[in-house]
Short mmCIF file of C-alpha atoms and ligand atoms in Angstrom, two decimals:
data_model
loop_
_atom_site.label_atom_id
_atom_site.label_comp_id
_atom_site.label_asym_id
_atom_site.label_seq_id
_atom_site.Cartn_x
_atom_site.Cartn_y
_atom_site.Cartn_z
CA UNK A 1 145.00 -30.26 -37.31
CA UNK A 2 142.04 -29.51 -39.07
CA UNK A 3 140.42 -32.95 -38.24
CA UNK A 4 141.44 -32.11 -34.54
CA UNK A 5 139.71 -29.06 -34.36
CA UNK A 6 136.28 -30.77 -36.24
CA UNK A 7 136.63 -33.78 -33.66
CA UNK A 8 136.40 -30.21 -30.81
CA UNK A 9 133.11 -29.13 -32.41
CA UNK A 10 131.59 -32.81 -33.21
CA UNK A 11 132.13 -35.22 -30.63
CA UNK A 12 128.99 -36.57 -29.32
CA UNK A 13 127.03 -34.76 -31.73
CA UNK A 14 123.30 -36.21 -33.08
CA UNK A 15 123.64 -35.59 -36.79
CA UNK A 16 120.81 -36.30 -39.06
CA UNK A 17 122.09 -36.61 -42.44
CA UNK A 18 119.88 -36.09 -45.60
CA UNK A 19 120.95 -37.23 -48.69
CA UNK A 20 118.85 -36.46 -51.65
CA UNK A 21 118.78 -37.16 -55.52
CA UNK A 22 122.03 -36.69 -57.31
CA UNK A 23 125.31 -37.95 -58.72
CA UNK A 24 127.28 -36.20 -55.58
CA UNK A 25 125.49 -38.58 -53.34
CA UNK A 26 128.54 -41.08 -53.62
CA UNK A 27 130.57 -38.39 -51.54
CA UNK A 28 127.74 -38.58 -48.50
CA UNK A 29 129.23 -41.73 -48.18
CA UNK A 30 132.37 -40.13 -47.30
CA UNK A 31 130.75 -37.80 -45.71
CA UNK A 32 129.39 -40.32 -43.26
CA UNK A 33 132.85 -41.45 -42.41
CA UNK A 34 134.52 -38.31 -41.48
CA UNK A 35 131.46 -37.44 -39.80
CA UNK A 36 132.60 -40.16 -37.23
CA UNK A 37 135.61 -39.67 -37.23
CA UNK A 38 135.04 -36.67 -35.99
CA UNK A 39 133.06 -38.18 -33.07
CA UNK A 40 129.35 -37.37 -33.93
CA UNK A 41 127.02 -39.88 -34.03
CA UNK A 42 125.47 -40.50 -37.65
CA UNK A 43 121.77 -41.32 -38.52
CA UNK A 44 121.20 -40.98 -42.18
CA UNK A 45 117.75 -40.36 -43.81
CA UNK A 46 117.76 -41.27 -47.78
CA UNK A 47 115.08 -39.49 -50.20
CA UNK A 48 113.70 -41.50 -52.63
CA UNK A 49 115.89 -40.93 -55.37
CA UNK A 50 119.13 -40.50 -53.13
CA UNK A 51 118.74 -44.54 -53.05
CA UNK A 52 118.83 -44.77 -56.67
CA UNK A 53 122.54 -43.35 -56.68
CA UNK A 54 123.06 -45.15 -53.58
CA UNK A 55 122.10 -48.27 -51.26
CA UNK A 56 120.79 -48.01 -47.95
CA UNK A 57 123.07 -50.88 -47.29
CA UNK A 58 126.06 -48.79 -48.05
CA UNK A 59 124.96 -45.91 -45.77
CA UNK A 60 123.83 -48.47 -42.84
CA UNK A 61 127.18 -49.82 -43.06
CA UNK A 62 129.13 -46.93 -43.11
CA UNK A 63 126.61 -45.31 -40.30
CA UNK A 64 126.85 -48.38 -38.23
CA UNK A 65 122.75 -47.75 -37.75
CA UNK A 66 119.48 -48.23 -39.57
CA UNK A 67 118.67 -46.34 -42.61
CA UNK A 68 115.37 -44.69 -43.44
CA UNK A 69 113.92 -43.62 -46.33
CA UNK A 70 109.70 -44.19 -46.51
CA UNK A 71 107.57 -42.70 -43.99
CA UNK A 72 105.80 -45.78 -44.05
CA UNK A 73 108.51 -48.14 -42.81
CA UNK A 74 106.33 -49.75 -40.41
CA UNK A 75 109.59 -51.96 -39.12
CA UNK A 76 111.58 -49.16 -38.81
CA UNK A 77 108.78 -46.74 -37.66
CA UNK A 78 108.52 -49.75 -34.81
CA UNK A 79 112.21 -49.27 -33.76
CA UNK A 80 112.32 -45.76 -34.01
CA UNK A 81 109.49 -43.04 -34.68
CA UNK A 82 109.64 -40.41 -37.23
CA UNK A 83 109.31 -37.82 -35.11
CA UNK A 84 111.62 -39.32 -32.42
CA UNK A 85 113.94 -39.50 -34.46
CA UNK A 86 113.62 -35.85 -35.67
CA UNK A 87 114.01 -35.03 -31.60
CA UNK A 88 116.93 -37.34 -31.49
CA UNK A 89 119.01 -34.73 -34.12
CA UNK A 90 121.25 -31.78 -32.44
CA UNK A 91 121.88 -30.77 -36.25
CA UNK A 92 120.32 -31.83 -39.48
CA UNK A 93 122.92 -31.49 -42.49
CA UNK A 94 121.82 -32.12 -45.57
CA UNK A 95 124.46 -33.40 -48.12
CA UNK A 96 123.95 -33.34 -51.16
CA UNK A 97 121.00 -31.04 -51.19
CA UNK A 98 119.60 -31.16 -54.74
CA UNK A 99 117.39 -28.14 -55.70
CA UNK A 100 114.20 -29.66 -55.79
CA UNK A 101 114.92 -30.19 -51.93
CA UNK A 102 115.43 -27.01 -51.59
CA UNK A 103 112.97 -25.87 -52.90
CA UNK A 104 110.42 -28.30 -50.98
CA UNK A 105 112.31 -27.11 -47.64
CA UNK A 106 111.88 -23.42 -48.48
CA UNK A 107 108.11 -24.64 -48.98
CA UNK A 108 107.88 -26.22 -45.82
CA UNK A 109 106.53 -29.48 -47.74
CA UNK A 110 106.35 -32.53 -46.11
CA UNK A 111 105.61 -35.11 -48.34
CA UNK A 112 108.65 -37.30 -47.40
CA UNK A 113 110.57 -38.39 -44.77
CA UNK A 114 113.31 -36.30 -44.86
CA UNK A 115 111.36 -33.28 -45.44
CA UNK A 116 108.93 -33.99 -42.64
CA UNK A 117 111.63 -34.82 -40.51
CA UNK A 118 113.18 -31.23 -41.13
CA UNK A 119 109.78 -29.32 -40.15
CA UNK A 120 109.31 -31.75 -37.05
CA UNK A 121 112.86 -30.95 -35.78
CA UNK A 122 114.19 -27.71 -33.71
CA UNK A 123 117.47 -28.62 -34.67
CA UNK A 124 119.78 -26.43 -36.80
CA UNK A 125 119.24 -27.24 -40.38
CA UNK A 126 122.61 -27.02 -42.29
CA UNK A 127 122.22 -27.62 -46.52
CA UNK A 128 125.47 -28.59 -48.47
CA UNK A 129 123.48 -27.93 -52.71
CA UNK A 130 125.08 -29.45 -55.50
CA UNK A 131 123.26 -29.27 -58.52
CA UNK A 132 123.92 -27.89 -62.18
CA UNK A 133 125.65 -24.44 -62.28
CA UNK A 134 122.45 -22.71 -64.15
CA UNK A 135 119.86 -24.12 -61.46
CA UNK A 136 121.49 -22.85 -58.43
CA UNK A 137 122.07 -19.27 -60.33
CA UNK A 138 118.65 -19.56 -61.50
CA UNK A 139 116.34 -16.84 -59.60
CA UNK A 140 113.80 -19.57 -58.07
CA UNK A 141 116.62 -21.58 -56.52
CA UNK A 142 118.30 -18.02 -55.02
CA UNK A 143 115.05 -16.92 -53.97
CA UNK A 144 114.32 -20.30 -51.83
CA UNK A 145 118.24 -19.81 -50.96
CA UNK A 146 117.42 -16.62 -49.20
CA UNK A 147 114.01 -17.62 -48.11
CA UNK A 148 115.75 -20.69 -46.06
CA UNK A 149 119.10 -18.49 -44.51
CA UNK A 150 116.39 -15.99 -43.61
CA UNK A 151 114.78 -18.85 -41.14
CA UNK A 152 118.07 -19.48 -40.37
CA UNK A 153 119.19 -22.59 -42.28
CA UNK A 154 123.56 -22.30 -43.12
CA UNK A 155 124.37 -22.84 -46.60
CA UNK A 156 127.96 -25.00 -46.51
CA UNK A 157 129.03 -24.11 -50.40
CA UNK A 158 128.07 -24.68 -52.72
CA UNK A 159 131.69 -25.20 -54.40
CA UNK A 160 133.49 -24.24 -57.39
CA UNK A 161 134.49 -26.31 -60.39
CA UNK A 162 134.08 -29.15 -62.73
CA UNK A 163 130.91 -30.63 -62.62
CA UNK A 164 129.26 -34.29 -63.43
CA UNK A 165 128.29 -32.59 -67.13
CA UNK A 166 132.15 -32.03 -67.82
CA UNK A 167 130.75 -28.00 -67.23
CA UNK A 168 132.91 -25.95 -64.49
CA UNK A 169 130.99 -23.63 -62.36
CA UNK A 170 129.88 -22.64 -58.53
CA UNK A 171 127.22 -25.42 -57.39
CA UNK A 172 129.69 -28.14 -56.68
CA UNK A 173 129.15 -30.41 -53.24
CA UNK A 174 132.13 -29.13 -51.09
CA UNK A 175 134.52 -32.28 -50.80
CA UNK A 176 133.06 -33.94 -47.10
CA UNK A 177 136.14 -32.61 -45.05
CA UNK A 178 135.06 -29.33 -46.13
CA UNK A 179 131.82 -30.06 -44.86
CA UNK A 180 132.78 -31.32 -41.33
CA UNK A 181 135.11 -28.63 -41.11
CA UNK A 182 132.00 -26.06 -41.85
CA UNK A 183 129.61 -27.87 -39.65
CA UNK A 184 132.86 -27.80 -37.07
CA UNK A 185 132.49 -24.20 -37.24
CA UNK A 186 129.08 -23.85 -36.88
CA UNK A 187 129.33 -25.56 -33.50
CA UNK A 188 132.84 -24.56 -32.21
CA UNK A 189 132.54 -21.38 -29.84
CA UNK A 190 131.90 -17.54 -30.72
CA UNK A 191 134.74 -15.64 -29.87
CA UNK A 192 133.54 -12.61 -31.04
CA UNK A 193 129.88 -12.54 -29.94
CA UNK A 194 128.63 -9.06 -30.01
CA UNK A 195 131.75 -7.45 -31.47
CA UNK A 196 131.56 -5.46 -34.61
CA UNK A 197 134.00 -6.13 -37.30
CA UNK A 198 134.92 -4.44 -40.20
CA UNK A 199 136.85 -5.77 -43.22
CA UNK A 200 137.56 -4.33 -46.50
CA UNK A 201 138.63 -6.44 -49.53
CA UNK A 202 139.64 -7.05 -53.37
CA UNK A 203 141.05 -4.49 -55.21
CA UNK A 204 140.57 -1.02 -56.01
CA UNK A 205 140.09 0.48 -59.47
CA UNK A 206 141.80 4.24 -60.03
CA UNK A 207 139.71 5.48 -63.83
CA UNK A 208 142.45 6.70 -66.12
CA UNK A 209 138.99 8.24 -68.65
CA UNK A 210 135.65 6.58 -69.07
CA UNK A 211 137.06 3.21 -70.12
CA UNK A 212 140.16 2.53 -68.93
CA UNK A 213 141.69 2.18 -65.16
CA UNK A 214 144.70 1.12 -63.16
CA UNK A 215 143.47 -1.99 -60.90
CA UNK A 216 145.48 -4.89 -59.91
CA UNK A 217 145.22 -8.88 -59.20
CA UNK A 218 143.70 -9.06 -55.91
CA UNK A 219 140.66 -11.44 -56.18
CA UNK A 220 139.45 -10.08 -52.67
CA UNK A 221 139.28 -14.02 -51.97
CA UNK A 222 140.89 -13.68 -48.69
CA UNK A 223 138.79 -10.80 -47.39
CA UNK A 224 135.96 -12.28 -48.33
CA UNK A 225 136.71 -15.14 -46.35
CA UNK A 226 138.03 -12.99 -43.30
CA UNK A 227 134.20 -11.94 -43.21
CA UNK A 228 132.96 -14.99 -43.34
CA UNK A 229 135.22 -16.46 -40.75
CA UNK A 230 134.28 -13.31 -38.40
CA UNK A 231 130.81 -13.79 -38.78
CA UNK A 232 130.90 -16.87 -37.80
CA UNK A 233 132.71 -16.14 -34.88
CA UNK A 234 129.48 -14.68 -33.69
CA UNK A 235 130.81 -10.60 -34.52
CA UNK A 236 128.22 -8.43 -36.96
CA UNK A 237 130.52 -7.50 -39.76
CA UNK A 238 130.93 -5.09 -42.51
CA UNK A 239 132.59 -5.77 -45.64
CA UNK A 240 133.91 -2.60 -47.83
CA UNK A 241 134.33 -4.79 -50.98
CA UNK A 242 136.39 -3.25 -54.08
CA UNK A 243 135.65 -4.27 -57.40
CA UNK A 244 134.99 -8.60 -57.25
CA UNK A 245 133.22 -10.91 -58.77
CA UNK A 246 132.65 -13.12 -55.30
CA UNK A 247 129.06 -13.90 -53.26
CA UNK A 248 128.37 -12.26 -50.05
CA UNK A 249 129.20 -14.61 -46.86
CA UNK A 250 125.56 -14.69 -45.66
CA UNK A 251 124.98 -12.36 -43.07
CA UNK A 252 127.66 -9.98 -43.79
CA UNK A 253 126.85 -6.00 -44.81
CA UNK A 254 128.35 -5.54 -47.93
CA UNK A 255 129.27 -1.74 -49.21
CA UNK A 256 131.00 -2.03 -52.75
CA UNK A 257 133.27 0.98 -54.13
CA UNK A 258 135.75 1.35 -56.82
CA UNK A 259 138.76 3.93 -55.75
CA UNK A 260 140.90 4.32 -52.73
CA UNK A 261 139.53 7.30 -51.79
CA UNK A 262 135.94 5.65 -52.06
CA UNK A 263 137.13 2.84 -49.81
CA UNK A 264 139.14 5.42 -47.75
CA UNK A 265 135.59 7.15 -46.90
CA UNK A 266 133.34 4.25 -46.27
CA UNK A 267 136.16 2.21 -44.04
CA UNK A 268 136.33 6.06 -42.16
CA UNK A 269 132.89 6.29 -41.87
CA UNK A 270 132.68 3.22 -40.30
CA UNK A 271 136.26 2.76 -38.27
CA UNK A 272 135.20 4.23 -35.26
CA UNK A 273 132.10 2.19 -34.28
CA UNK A 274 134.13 -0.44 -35.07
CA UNK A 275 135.78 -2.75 -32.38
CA UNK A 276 138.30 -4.40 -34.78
CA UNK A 277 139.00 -3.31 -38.54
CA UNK A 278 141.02 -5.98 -40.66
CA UNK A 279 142.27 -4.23 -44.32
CA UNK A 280 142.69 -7.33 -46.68
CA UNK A 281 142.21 -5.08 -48.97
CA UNK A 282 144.72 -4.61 -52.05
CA UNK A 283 144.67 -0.66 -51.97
CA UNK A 284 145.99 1.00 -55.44
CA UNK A 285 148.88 3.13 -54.34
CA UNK A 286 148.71 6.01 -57.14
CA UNK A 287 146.20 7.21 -59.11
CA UNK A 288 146.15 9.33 -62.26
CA UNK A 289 146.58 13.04 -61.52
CA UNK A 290 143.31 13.63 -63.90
CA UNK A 291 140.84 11.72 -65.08
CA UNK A 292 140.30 12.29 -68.80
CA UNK A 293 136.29 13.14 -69.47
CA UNK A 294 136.53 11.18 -72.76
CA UNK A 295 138.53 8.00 -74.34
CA UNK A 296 141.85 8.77 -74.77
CA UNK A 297 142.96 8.43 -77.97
CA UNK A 298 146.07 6.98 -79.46
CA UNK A 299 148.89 10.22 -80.73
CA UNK A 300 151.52 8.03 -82.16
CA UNK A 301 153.87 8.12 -79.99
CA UNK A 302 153.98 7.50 -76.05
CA UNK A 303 151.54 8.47 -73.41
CA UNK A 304 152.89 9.93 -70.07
CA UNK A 305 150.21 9.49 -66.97
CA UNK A 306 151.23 11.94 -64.10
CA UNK A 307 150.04 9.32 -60.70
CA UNK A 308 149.33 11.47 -57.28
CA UNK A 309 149.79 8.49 -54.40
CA UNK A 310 146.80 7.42 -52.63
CA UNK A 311 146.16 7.92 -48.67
CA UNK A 312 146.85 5.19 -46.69
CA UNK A 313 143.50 4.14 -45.20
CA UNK A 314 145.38 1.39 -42.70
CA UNK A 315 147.25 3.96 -41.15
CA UNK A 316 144.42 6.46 -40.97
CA UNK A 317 142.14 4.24 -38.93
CA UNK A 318 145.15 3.15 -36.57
CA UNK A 319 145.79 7.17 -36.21
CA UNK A 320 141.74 7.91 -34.93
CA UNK A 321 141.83 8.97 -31.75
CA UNK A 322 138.95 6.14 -30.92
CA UNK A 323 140.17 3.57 -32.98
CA UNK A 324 139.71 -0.21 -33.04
CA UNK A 325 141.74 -3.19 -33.30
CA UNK A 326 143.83 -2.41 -35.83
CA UNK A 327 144.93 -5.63 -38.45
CA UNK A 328 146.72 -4.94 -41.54
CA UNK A 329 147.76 -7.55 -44.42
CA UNK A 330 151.26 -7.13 -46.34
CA UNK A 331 151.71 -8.79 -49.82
CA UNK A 332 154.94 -9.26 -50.04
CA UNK A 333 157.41 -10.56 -53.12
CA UNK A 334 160.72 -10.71 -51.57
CA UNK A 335 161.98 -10.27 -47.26
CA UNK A 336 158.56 -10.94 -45.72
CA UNK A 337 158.92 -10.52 -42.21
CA UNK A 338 161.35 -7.70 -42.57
CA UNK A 339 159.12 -5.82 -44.85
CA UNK A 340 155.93 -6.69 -42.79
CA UNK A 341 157.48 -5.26 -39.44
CA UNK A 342 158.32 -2.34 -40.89
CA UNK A 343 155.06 -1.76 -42.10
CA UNK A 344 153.15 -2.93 -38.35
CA UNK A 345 155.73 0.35 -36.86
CA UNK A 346 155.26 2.98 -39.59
CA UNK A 347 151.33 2.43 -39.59
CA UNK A 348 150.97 1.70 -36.08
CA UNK A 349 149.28 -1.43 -36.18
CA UNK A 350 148.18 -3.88 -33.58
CA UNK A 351 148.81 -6.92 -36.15
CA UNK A 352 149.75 -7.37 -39.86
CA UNK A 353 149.32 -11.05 -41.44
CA UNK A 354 151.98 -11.46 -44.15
CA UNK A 355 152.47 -13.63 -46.85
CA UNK A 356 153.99 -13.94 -50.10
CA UNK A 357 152.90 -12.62 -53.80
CA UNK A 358 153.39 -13.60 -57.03
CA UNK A 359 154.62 -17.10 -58.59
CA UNK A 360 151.26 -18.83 -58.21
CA UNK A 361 151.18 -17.43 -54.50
CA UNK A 362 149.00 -15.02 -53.19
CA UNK A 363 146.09 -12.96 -55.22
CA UNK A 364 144.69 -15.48 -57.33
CA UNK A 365 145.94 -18.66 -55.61
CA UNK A 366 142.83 -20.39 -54.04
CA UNK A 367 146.34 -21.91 -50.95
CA UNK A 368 147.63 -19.57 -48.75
CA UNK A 369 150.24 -18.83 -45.96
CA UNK A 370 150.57 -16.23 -43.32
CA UNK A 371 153.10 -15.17 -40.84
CA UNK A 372 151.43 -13.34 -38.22
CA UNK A 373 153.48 -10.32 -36.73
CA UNK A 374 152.81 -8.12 -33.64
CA UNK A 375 155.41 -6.38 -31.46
CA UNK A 376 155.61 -9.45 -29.17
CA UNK A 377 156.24 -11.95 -31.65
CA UNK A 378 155.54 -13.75 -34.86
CA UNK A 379 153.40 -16.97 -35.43
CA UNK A 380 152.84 -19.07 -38.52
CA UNK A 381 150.10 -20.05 -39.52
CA UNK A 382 149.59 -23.41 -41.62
CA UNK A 383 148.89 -23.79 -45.09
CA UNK A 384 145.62 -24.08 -46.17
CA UNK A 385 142.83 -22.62 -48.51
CA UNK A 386 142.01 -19.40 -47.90
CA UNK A 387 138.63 -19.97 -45.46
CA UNK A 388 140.54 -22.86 -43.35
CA UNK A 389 143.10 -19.89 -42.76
CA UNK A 390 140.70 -17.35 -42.47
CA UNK A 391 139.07 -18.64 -40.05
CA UNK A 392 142.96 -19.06 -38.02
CA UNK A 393 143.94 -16.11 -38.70
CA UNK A 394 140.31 -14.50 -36.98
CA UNK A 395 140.74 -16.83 -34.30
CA UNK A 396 144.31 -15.16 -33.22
CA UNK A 397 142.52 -12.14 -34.09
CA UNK A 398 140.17 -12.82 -31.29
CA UNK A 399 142.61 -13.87 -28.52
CA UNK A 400 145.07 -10.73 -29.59
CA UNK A 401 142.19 -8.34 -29.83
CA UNK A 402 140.42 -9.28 -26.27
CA UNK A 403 143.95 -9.19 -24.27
CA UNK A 404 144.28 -5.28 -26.12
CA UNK A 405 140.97 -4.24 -24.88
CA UNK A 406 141.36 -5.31 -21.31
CA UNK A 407 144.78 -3.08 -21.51
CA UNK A 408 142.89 -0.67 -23.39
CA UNK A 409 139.41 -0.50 -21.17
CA UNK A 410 140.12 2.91 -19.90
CA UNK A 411 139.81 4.26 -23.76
CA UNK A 412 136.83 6.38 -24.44
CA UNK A 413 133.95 4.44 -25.37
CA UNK A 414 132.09 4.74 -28.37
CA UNK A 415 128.96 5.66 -26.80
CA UNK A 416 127.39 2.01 -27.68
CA UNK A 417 127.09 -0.73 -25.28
CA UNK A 418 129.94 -3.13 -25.34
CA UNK A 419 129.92 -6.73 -24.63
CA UNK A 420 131.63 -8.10 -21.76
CA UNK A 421 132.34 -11.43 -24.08
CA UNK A 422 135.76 -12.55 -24.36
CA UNK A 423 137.68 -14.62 -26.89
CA UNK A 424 138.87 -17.85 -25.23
CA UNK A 425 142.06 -17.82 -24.25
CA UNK A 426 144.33 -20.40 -26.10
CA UNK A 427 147.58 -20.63 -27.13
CA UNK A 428 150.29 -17.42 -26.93
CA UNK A 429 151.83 -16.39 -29.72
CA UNK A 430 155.46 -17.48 -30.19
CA UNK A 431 158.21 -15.62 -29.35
CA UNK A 432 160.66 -14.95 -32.59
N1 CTP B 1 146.78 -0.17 -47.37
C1 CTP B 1 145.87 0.81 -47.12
N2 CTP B 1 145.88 1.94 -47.89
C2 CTP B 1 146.77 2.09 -48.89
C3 CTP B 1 147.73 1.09 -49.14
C4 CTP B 1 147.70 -0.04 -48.36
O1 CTP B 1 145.04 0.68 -46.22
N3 CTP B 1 146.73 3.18 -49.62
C5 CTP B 1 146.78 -1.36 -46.50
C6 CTP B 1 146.40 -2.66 -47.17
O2 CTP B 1 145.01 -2.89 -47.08
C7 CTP B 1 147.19 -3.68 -46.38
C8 CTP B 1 148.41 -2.90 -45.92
O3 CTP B 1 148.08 -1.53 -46.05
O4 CTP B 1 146.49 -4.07 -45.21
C9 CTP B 1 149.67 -3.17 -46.68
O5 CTP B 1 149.46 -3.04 -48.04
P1 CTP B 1 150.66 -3.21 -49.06
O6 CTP B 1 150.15 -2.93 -50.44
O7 CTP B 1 151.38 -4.50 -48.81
O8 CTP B 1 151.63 -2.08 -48.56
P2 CTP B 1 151.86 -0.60 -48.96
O9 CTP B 1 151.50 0.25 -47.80
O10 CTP B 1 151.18 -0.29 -50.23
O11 CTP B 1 153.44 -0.58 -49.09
P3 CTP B 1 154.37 -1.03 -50.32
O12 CTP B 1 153.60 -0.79 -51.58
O13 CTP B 1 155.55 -0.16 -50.16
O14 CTP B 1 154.70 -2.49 -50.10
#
């Protein structure tokens, strides 16, 4: 499935693909492979010390084409120009992308191939870092981060977990099916071009006193990854983002709040200039009655809290009398479907994505599944980590949302202009 859908966005495609300095270079290898698999066409350019990890050999056989690394390959310079070559790309990727790359691309050096080849090209640049954990947090590597999505380079990870120095932490090369997949996206078509989206996600935190609140498990992976998936379905999209420890999806406006009622008023504020509003957000239900002004202290014997419930912000943006798209999430334990319906009628939803909690599932599970409800039927979608199904879940999103504004186009608009851009039409959604 998922190789089908990177074979859509890849075949025929000129891919340039930079490998520079680094133990992850082994996995460009890979990388290569799926690449054509996929159906693009695979040139790779090696930096100096990429070929110390690696043989050109390796890459030329895996590539099926000539290898460069020198500018001053006067054979290969012969066959094929430098800056033909950098014509010949649709989309540079560059995988693994160590930091001093990026930091000589955010530079605009060219004092190798590969780096001349990126400033001589018009074609998209897409970086895939791996590197030690410390160096890509360190401020000179986020700064040349930013500096190169600002000229509009796509970061593909970097990744999460164990690392060539037995150390675990984000800077990781994303395994290469991750990478096609990615790159897939970045070329597959923008369903929600000029739409604006707005998602809220993670938890929310209700303060029992100064140092102490009710919160609960959500990571706010999944919303997170909703945004992402949106934005790169061409919408703008705002993320109201309870309490997480998680990186913004470039491009995305972030708002952070604690409560319910904080993320009640900036998802309100918001709602109606909104076309579609997706809460992936785990909302606290009840909150204490009070907050104590000071630490509460221990008495002995047992503490009561008195808990008011919180307002349901779902159901207030599907009750506006302009309201958008409205798609709801229900975490579920037990009776999914049942539960989940129940919850689409009494909040008046559009479309709720369900899927099950607790056991390893759910909040803190990097896998997910979703059964998608609406009143005309319910659709499952496959397992997979949470972006992969993110990104389904926003493409049914798309088709759902763009056959409920044709039936809706008589509603008031919101005063800004709207596009006329529609989702493609693909497949219906199952009948239960
Ligand atoms: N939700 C919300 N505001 C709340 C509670 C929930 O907007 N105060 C939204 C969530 O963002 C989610 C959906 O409602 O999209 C369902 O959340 P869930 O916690 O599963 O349902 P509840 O309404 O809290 O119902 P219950 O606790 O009875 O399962």
């Amino acid at each position: 499935m998922a190789q089908l859908e990177a074979r859509n966005g890849l075949a025929g495609l000129r891919v340039l693909l930079g490998v520079s300095g680094g133990i992850a270079a082994y996995k460009a290898c890979e990388l290569v492979r799926r690449l054509r698999e996929a159906g693009a066409e695979v040139r790779v350019v090696l930096t100096e010390n990429a070929a110390r990890f690696v043989t050109p050999l390796t890459f030329q056989a895996l590539s099926g084409q000539p290898v460069r690394s020198g500018l001053w390959d006067e054979a290969a310079e012969a066959a094929m120009g430098h800056l033909e070559l950098a014509h010949w790309a649709q989309h540079i990727v560059i995988a693994p992308a160590s930091a001093d790359l990026v930091a000589r691309l955010a530079h605009g050096f060219a004092d190798d191939l590969l780096t001349t080849l990126c400033l001589a090209s018009t074609a998209p640049l897409a970086i895939a870092p791996a590197m030690n954990l410390r160096m890509w947090a360190h401020a000179a590597t986020q700064a040349n981060v930013a500096t190169l999505r600002g000229r509009g380079a796509a970061f593909l990870g970097p990744g999460e977990g164990r690392m060539a120095e037995a150390e675990s932490g984000l800077g990781r090369l994303l395994e290469p099916h991750q990478i096609v997949a990615e790159l897939a996206a970045l070329r597959g078509p923008k369903a929600l071009t000029g739409k604006r989206v707005l998602v809220s996600a993670g938890p929310t935190y209700e303060d029992i006193d100064p140092v102490r609140f009710i919160g609960n498990r959500s990571s706010g992976r999944m919303g997170f990854a909703v945004a992402q998936a949106a934005m790169e379905q061409g919408a703008s999209v705002e993320l109201v983002a309870g309490p997480v420890h998680l990186q913004t999806p470039a491009g995305v406006a972030r708002v952070d709040v604690r409560s319910a009622r904080d993320m009640r008023e900036a998802v309100l504020a918001r709602a109606q200039h909104s076309d579609i509003y997706i809460g992936a957000a785990a909302v606290g239900d009840f909150r204490p009655h009070e907050v104590a002004a000071h630490k509460l202290k221990k008495t002995g014997g047992a503490l009561t809290l008195s808990l008011n419930e919180n307002p349901d912000i779902l159901a207030a943006v599907a009750a506006l009398k302009q309201r958008p798209y409205v798609v709801g999430f229900a975490a579920e334990t037990q009776n999914i479907e049942g539960y989940a319906r129940a919850k689409l009628e009494r909040k008046k939803l559009d479309l709720i994505a369900a899927n099950k909690v607790g056991e390893g599932e759910g909040f803190d599970a990097c896998q997910n599944e979703i059964l998608l409800i609406s009143r005309d039927g319910a659709e499952r979608l496959a397992r997979a980590d949470k972006l992969a199904l993110a990104r389904q879940l926003v493409e049914r999103i798309a088709e759902k949302y763009a056959d409920w504004e044709s039936s809706n186009g008589n509603r008031k608009d919101t005063g800004r202009a709207r596009s006329k851009a529609r989702a493609p039409r693909r497949t219906r959604m199952r009948g239960k």
